[in-house]
Coordinates of C-alpha atoms and ligand atoms in Angstrom, one line a residue:
M1 CA 20.6 -213.8 190.3
K2 CA 18.5 -210.7 191.3
A3 CA 15.2 -210.5 193.0
V4 CA 12.4 -210.3 190.4
E5 CA 9.4 -208.1 190.7
I6 CA 6.8 -210.5 189.6
K7 CA 3.8 -207.8 190.5
P8 CA 4.3 -203.9 191.0
D9 CA 6.0 -204.3 194.9
V10 CA 5.9 -208.2 195.0
F11 CA 9.0 -209.6 194.3
W12 CA 10.7 -213.2 193.9
V13 CA 13.3 -213.5 196.6
G14 CA 14.1 -217.4 197.2
A15 CA 16.7 -219.7 195.7
V16 CA 17.6 -221.7 192.8
D17 CA 19.2 -225.5 194.1
W18 CA 21.1 -226.3 190.6
N19 CA 22.5 -229.0 192.3
N20 CA 20.0 -231.2 194.4
R21 CA 19.6 -234.5 192.3
D22 CA 17.1 -236.3 195.4
F23 CA 14.2 -235.0 196.9
H24 CA 13.7 -237.5 199.7
G25 CA 13.4 -240.5 197.1
Y26 CA 12.3 -238.0 194.2
S27 CA 14.8 -237.8 191.4
I28 CA 15.0 -234.3 190.4
K29 CA 17.3 -234.5 187.9
K30 CA 17.1 -230.7 186.9
G31 CA 17.7 -229.4 190.5
T32 CA 14.7 -227.6 191.9
T33 CA 13.7 -223.8 193.7
Y34 CA 12.9 -223.0 197.1
N35 CA 10.5 -219.9 195.9
A36 CA 9.8 -217.1 198.5
Y37 CA 8.2 -213.9 197.8
L38 CA 8.3 -210.7 199.3
V39 CA 5.7 -207.9 199.1
R40 CA 6.2 -204.1 200.1
D41 CA 3.7 -202.3 201.3
E42 CA 2.7 -200.1 204.5
K43 CA 3.6 -203.4 205.9
T44 CA 6.2 -205.1 204.5
V45 CA 6.0 -209.5 204.4
L46 CA 8.0 -211.9 203.8
F47 CA 6.0 -215.6 202.3
D48 CA 8.0 -218.3 203.5
T49 CA 11.9 -219.2 203.5
V50 CA 14.0 -221.2 201.7
R51 CA 15.9 -224.5 202.7
Q52 CA 18.6 -224.5 205.0
G53 CA 22.0 -223.6 203.2
F54 CA 20.5 -221.4 201.1
K55 CA 19.7 -218.2 203.9
S56 CA 22.7 -216.4 201.7
D57 CA 20.8 -216.5 198.3
L58 CA 17.6 -215.3 200.0
L59 CA 19.5 -212.5 202.2
H60 CA 20.9 -211.4 198.8
H61 CA 17.9 -211.6 197.1
L62 CA 16.1 -209.3 199.9
H63 CA 18.7 -206.8 200.1
H64 CA 17.6 -205.9 196.5
V65 CA 14.4 -204.6 197.6
V66 CA 14.7 -204.4 201.2
E67 CA 16.8 -204.3 204.6
P68 CA 15.5 -207.8 206.1
E69 CA 15.6 -205.7 209.5
K70 CA 12.7 -203.4 208.0
I71 CA 10.3 -206.6 206.8
D72 CA 6.8 -206.6 209.3
Y73 CA 5.7 -209.5 209.1
L74 CA 6.2 -213.5 207.8
V75 CA 3.6 -215.9 206.5
V76 CA 4.2 -219.6 207.0
N77 CA 2.4 -221.2 204.0
H78 CA 4.1 -224.6 204.7
V79 CA 6.4 -225.8 207.7
E80 CA 8.4 -228.7 205.5
L81 CA 11.8 -227.9 205.7
D82 CA 12.5 -226.6 202.1
H83 CA 10.4 -224.0 202.6
S84 CA 11.3 -223.2 206.9
G85 CA 15.1 -224.4 207.2
C86 CA 16.2 -220.7 207.8
L87 CA 13.3 -219.8 209.4
P88 CA 14.7 -219.7 212.9
E89 CA 17.6 -217.7 211.3
M90 CA 15.7 -215.2 209.8
I91 CA 13.4 -214.6 212.5
E92 CA 16.1 -213.6 214.4
L93 CA 17.2 -211.7 212.0
I94 CA 14.0 -209.8 211.3
K95 CA 12.2 -210.0 214.6
P96 CA 8.9 -209.9 212.8
E97 CA 6.0 -207.9 214.6
K98 CA 3.9 -211.2 213.8
I99 CA 4.2 -214.6 212.1
F100 CA 0.9 -215.7 210.0
C101 CA 0.5 -219.3 209.7
S102 CA -2.8 -221.6 209.5
P103 CA -3.8 -223.7 212.8
M104 CA -2.4 -227.0 212.1
G105 CA 0.7 -224.6 211.1
Q106 CA 0.8 -223.4 214.4
K107 CA 1.1 -226.7 216.0
A108 CA 3.7 -227.8 213.2
L109 CA 6.0 -224.9 214.0
L110 CA 5.8 -225.4 217.5
E111 CA 6.5 -229.4 216.7
H112 CA 9.6 -228.4 214.4
F113 CA 11.2 -225.7 216.0
H114 CA 10.0 -225.6 219.7
R115 CA 9.8 -221.9 220.3
P116 CA 6.3 -221.0 222.4
D117 CA 8.5 -217.3 222.5
W118 CA 7.8 -217.0 218.4
P119 CA 4.8 -214.0 217.7
L120 CA 2.7 -216.7 215.9
V121 CA -0.9 -215.2 214.8
V122 CA -3.2 -217.9 213.4
V123 CA -5.8 -217.1 210.5
K124 CA -8.3 -219.6 209.1
S125 CA -9.8 -219.8 205.7
G126 CA -11.1 -216.9 204.5
E127 CA -9.8 -214.4 207.1
S128 CA -7.6 -211.5 205.5
I129 CA -4.9 -209.0 206.6
S130 CA -4.4 -205.7 205.3
L131 CA -1.1 -204.6 204.3
G132 CA -1.9 -200.9 203.7
K133 CA -2.8 -200.7 199.7
R134 CA -3.2 -204.6 199.7
T135 CA -4.9 -207.5 201.8
V136 CA -3.7 -210.9 201.7
R137 CA -6.4 -213.3 202.0
F138 CA -5.9 -217.1 203.7
L139 CA -7.2 -220.6 202.1
E140 CA -6.3 -223.2 204.1
T141 CA -5.4 -226.2 201.9
R142 CA -5.3 -229.1 204.6
M143 CA -3.3 -232.4 203.3
L144 CA -2.2 -230.1 200.0
H145 CA 0.1 -232.0 201.0
W146 CA 0.8 -231.1 204.8
P147 CA -1.8 -230.4 207.1
D148 CA -0.5 -227.3 207.6
S149 CA -0.3 -226.3 204.1
M150 CA -2.5 -222.9 203.0
F151 CA -2.6 -220.6 200.0
S152 CA -2.1 -216.9 200.1
Y153 CA -4.4 -214.8 197.6
L154 CA -3.7 -211.2 197.0
P155 CA -6.6 -209.9 195.3
E156 CA -5.7 -206.5 194.3
D157 CA -2.8 -208.2 192.3
K158 CA -5.0 -211.0 191.5
L159 CA -1.9 -213.3 192.6
L160 CA -2.1 -216.8 194.3
I161 CA 0.8 -217.8 196.3
S162 CA 0.1 -221.2 196.4
S163 CA 3.0 -222.8 198.2
D164 CA 3.7 -226.7 197.2
A165 CA 0.7 -226.8 194.9
F166 CA 1.3 -226.3 190.9
G167 CA 5.0 -226.1 191.6
Q168 CA 8.0 -227.9 189.9
H169 CA 11.4 -229.0 190.7
W170 CA 13.1 -227.8 187.9
A171 CA 16.0 -225.2 188.6
T172 CA 16.4 -222.6 185.8
S173 CA 17.6 -218.8 185.3
Q174 CA 14.0 -217.8 184.0
R175 CA 11.3 -217.1 186.5
F176 CA 8.3 -217.3 184.2
D177 CA 6.4 -219.9 182.1
D178 CA 6.7 -218.0 178.6
E179 CA 10.4 -217.9 179.3
V180 CA 10.9 -222.1 179.0
D181 CA 9.9 -224.4 176.9
G182 CA 6.2 -225.3 177.7
G183 CA 6.2 -229.0 177.1
E184 CA 9.1 -229.6 179.4
L185 CA 7.4 -227.3 182.1
M186 CA 4.2 -229.4 181.9
A187 CA 6.1 -232.6 182.0
H188 CA 8.4 -231.2 185.4
A189 CA 4.4 -230.3 186.8
A190 CA 3.1 -233.5 185.7
K191 CA 5.8 -235.2 187.6
Y192 CA 5.7 -233.1 190.5
Y193 CA 1.6 -234.2 190.8
A194 CA 2.5 -237.6 190.0
N195 CA 4.5 -237.8 193.3
I196 CA 3.5 -235.2 195.7
L197 CA -0.2 -234.5 195.0
L198 CA -1.8 -237.8 193.5
P199 CA -3.0 -239.3 196.9
F200 CA -4.3 -236.4 197.7
S201 CA -6.5 -236.1 194.4
P202 CA -10.0 -236.0 195.7
L203 CA -9.0 -232.9 197.9
V204 CA -7.4 -231.1 194.9
D205 CA -10.6 -231.3 193.4
K206 CA -12.5 -229.9 196.2
L207 CA -10.5 -227.2 196.5
L208 CA -10.5 -226.3 192.9
A209 CA -14.3 -226.3 192.9
Q210 CA -13.9 -223.9 196.0
V211 CA -11.8 -221.7 194.3
Q212 CA -14.3 -221.6 191.1
A213 CA -17.0 -221.3 193.9
E214 CA -15.5 -218.0 195.6
G215 CA -15.0 -216.7 191.8
L216 CA -11.4 -215.9 192.6
E217 CA -9.8 -213.9 190.3
I218 CA -6.1 -215.4 189.4
E219 CA -3.9 -213.6 187.0
M220 CA -0.8 -215.3 188.1
I221 CA 0.2 -218.5 190.1
A222 CA 3.6 -218.3 192.3
P223 CA 4.1 -221.7 193.6
D224 CA 6.9 -222.0 196.4
H225 CA 8.7 -224.6 193.6
G226 CA 9.7 -223.9 189.9
L227 CA 8.5 -221.1 187.4
I228 CA 5.8 -218.6 188.1
W229 CA 2.6 -219.0 185.9
R230 CA 1.6 -215.7 184.4
S231 CA 1.0 -216.3 180.9
N232 CA -1.8 -218.7 181.2
P233 CA -2.1 -220.1 184.6
G234 CA -5.5 -221.4 183.6
A235 CA -3.3 -224.2 181.7
I236 CA -1.8 -225.6 184.8
V237 CA -5.1 -225.4 186.7
E238 CA -6.6 -227.5 183.7
A239 CA -4.1 -230.0 184.1
Y240 CA -4.4 -230.5 187.6
Q241 CA -8.4 -230.8 187.0
R242 CA -7.4 -233.4 184.7
W243 CA -4.8 -235.2 187.0
C244 CA -6.8 -234.9 190.5
R245 CA -9.8 -236.5 188.4
Q246 CA -7.0 -239.4 187.0
E247 CA -7.8 -239.2 183.6
S248 CA -6.3 -241.3 181.5
A249 CA -5.2 -241.6 177.8
A250 CA -5.0 -244.8 175.7
K251 CA -2.0 -245.7 177.1
A252 CA 0.0 -248.7 178.9
V253 CA 2.9 -248.8 181.2
I254 CA 4.7 -251.6 181.5
I255 CA 7.0 -251.9 184.2
Y256 CA 9.1 -255.2 184.8
D257 CA 12.7 -256.6 186.3
T258 CA 14.4 -259.4 184.8
M259 CA 16.8 -262.0 185.8
W260 CA 18.3 -263.4 182.9
H261 CA 16.5 -261.9 180.3
S262 CA 13.5 -264.2 180.2
T263 CA 10.8 -261.8 181.7
E264 CA 12.5 -258.9 179.6
K265 CA 11.2 -261.3 176.6
M266 CA 7.6 -261.8 178.1
A267 CA 7.6 -257.5 178.6
K268 CA 8.0 -257.2 175.1
A269 CA 5.4 -259.8 173.9
V270 CA 2.9 -258.1 176.1
E271 CA 4.0 -255.1 174.1
S272 CA 3.5 -256.5 170.8
G273 CA 0.1 -257.9 171.5
L274 CA -0.9 -254.1 172.6
L275 CA 0.6 -252.8 169.1
A276 CA -1.2 -255.2 167.2
E277 CA -4.8 -254.2 168.9
G278 CA -3.9 -250.5 168.2
I279 CA -2.4 -249.1 171.1
N280 CA 0.7 -247.5 170.5
N281 CA 1.3 -245.2 173.2
I282 CA 3.4 -247.8 175.5
S283 CA 6.5 -247.3 177.9
L284 CA 8.4 -250.3 178.6
L285 CA 10.3 -249.4 182.1
H286 CA 12.9 -251.7 183.3
A287 CA 12.6 -250.8 187.2
R288 CA 16.1 -251.0 188.0
R289 CA 16.9 -248.9 184.7
N290 CA 14.2 -246.1 185.8
H291 CA 13.6 -244.0 188.7
R292 CA 10.7 -244.6 190.9
S293 CA 9.3 -241.2 190.6
D294 CA 9.8 -241.0 186.8
I295 CA 8.1 -244.5 186.8
M296 CA 5.1 -242.7 188.4
A297 CA 5.1 -239.6 185.9
E298 CA 4.2 -242.5 183.3
V299 CA 1.7 -243.9 185.2
L300 CA -0.1 -240.6 186.0
N301 CA -2.0 -240.7 182.7
A302 CA -2.2 -244.2 181.5
R303 CA -4.6 -246.6 181.3
A304 CA -3.4 -249.6 181.7
L305 CA -0.5 -251.0 184.1
I306 CA 1.4 -254.0 183.5
I307 CA 3.7 -255.6 185.8
G308 CA 6.4 -258.3 185.7
S309 CA 9.0 -259.9 187.5
A310 CA 11.4 -262.8 187.5
T311 CA 10.7 -265.0 191.0
L312 CA 13.3 -264.6 193.7
N313 CA 13.7 -266.2 196.7
N314 CA 10.0 -267.3 196.5
N315 CA 8.8 -263.5 195.7
I316 CA 9.6 -260.6 193.4
M317 CA 12.7 -258.5 192.3
P318 CA 13.4 -256.0 195.2
A319 CA 13.5 -253.3 192.6
M320 CA 9.9 -254.1 191.6
A321 CA 8.9 -253.9 195.1
D322 CA 10.6 -251.1 195.4
V323 CA 8.6 -249.2 192.7
L324 CA 5.2 -251.0 194.0
T325 CA 5.4 -249.9 197.4
Y326 CA 6.1 -246.5 196.3
M327 CA 3.4 -246.9 194.1
K328 CA 0.6 -248.0 196.2
G329 CA 1.2 -245.2 198.9
L330 CA 0.6 -242.8 195.9
R331 CA -2.9 -244.6 194.9
P332 CA -3.2 -244.1 191.3
K333 CA -6.9 -245.0 190.2
N334 CA -9.0 -245.8 187.2
K335 CA -6.4 -248.5 185.9
L336 CA -6.5 -252.0 184.4
G337 CA -4.1 -254.2 184.3
A338 CA -2.3 -257.6 184.9
A339 CA 1.0 -259.5 185.4
F340 CA 3.8 -261.7 184.3
G341 CA 6.7 -263.1 184.9
S342 CA 9.5 -266.5 184.5
Y343 CA 10.5 -268.4 187.2
G344 CA 12.8 -271.6 187.5
W345 CA 11.0 -273.8 190.1
S346 CA 8.8 -272.2 192.3
G347 CA 7.1 -269.1 190.5
E348 CA 5.2 -267.1 193.2
A349 CA 6.1 -263.7 191.6
V350 CA 2.8 -263.1 189.5
K351 CA 0.7 -264.2 192.4
H352 CA 2.5 -261.8 194.6
L353 CA 2.3 -259.1 191.7
N354 CA -1.7 -259.7 191.6
G355 CA -1.6 -259.3 194.9
Y356 CA -0.2 -255.3 195.0
L357 CA -2.3 -254.8 191.6
E358 CA -5.5 -255.6 193.8
E359 CA -4.6 -253.7 196.7
M360 CA -4.2 -250.8 194.4
G361 CA -7.7 -251.3 193.1
V362 CA -6.4 -252.3 189.5
E363 CA -8.9 -254.1 187.4
L364 CA -7.7 -257.2 186.7
V365 CA -7.4 -258.7 183.2
G366 CA -6.5 -262.2 183.6
E367 CA -5.0 -264.1 186.1
G368 CA -1.4 -263.4 184.7
V369 CA 1.0 -265.2 182.8
R370 CA 4.0 -267.3 184.0
I371 CA 6.8 -269.1 182.2
K372 CA 9.2 -271.5 183.4
N373 CA 12.7 -270.5 182.7
V374 CA 13.6 -269.2 178.9
P375 CA 10.1 -268.7 177.0
T376 CA 10.2 -270.7 173.7
H377 CA 8.6 -268.3 170.6
E378 CA 4.9 -270.6 171.4
A379 CA 5.4 -269.9 174.9
L380 CA 5.3 -266.1 174.3
A381 CA 2.2 -265.8 172.4
D382 CA 0.2 -266.2 175.8
C383 CA 2.1 -262.7 176.5
V384 CA 0.9 -261.5 173.3
E385 CA -2.4 -262.5 174.1
L386 CA -2.2 -260.9 177.5
G387 CA -1.3 -257.5 175.8
R388 CA -4.5 -258.1 173.0
A389 CA -7.0 -258.9 176.1
I390 CA -5.5 -255.6 177.8
A391 CA -5.8 -253.4 174.9
R392 CA -9.2 -255.0 174.1
A393 CA -10.4 -253.8 177.4
M394 CA -8.8 -250.6 177.3
G395 CA -11.9 -250.4 174.7
Ligands
FEO1 FE1 7.9 -228.3 199.1 FE2 6.0 -229.8 201.2 O1 7.3 -228.6 200.7

C-alpha cells in the first residue's frame, strides 16, 4: 500500500491491520485500520500516529511524501494507544518543533508517556494554527470518546479529521467510502457507534448541533479508523443524528441462553407472537453463539429488547451476564422489553433479568414468563402471548 493523497497535499499515511480480531473485547471480524494523516505546507504536520507494531507501515507511507525528519508539527487528536502507540518512537525520530494537543490531551500524554520534556502546545476549542497556505482549527470533543479527544478541521480543504468519530473497524485496500459496498460500510459504522460511542450519545447530539451552528463546511470526513467519507459525508452525519437520538425501528431483538433447549423453545415462541402481530424484523440471538459486540449492533436500532435465560445456580447463564453487563455500560435508551426463562427448581433467572432491564431503564411489558423444566405446547402459549403483548406495546 502507498500513501494516498486525499486532498491536494493532504495524505493518508496510516496502517491497515488485516489480522486483528479483538479490539479490547469488541469483535472485529474484518480487521481495522489506524489512520494517520500528513499535511504538506510551509509547516508539515502529522496528525496522529499508529498502534505499536505498525511503525514500519507509517514510515513506509511517510517516505512516499516526505522524510520524517522534515515534519515540523505533530497533532495528537487522541491519546488512546491505537493512535499513539508509536508516538514516543516517532517523536524521537521527527524531533518536532511543536506537538499540539487538547488540555485533557496534555494530561493524558503525561500520564501515558511521562515525558514532560516533549514540546507540548495546548490548544482549546476554536483555536487555530497557520501552516502557511492553510489553517488547522481545533475542536475539543471531550468524552467522544475519551476526555482528550478532539477534531482538527482544515477550512481551506473543508476537511474534518475526526479522530474516532465516524470511524469503522474494517481493513480494506480501498480508502474511500465510494470504493466499497455502501451497505457493508454503514453496518461497520453502526457497529462502531453501538460499541464505542453509544454511551456518549447526548454529547454526540450536542456536538453535531455545534458543528451545524458554527456552519463548518465539510466536504470530507477523515476518521482514525476505516474508510474516509468523501462521496457523501452527510450520510454518516445523518446516521449519527439518528443513532445519538437512539431512534428505533419496529424491530425486536431476542437474546437468550439455554441449557437443554427449553429456554430456546420459549425464545422461538416469543418470536411467533411478535410475528403474529406483524413484527417481522426480529433477531434471535443465542448469547454463546453471537459476540457481545455483534449483539449490540443489533440492539442499536431495536425498539424491543427481550431477554431469556435458564436458571443456573440460582442465577442467569454466564454468557447472558456477560452480554447484559456489557450492554448496561453502553446505556441503550428508548427500549421496551421483557424476560423469560425455564428452570428446574428455584427459578431466579427471570427476576435477575428483570433487574438488568430495570437498571437499563427498559419499559417492562409484563412480569416475564417462567416455565418449569420442559415446556408443553400449551405452556408455550404464554410466551406467544408475551410476544404479542410486546408487539402491541411497540405500536
Ligand atoms: Fe481508536 Fe479511542 O481509539
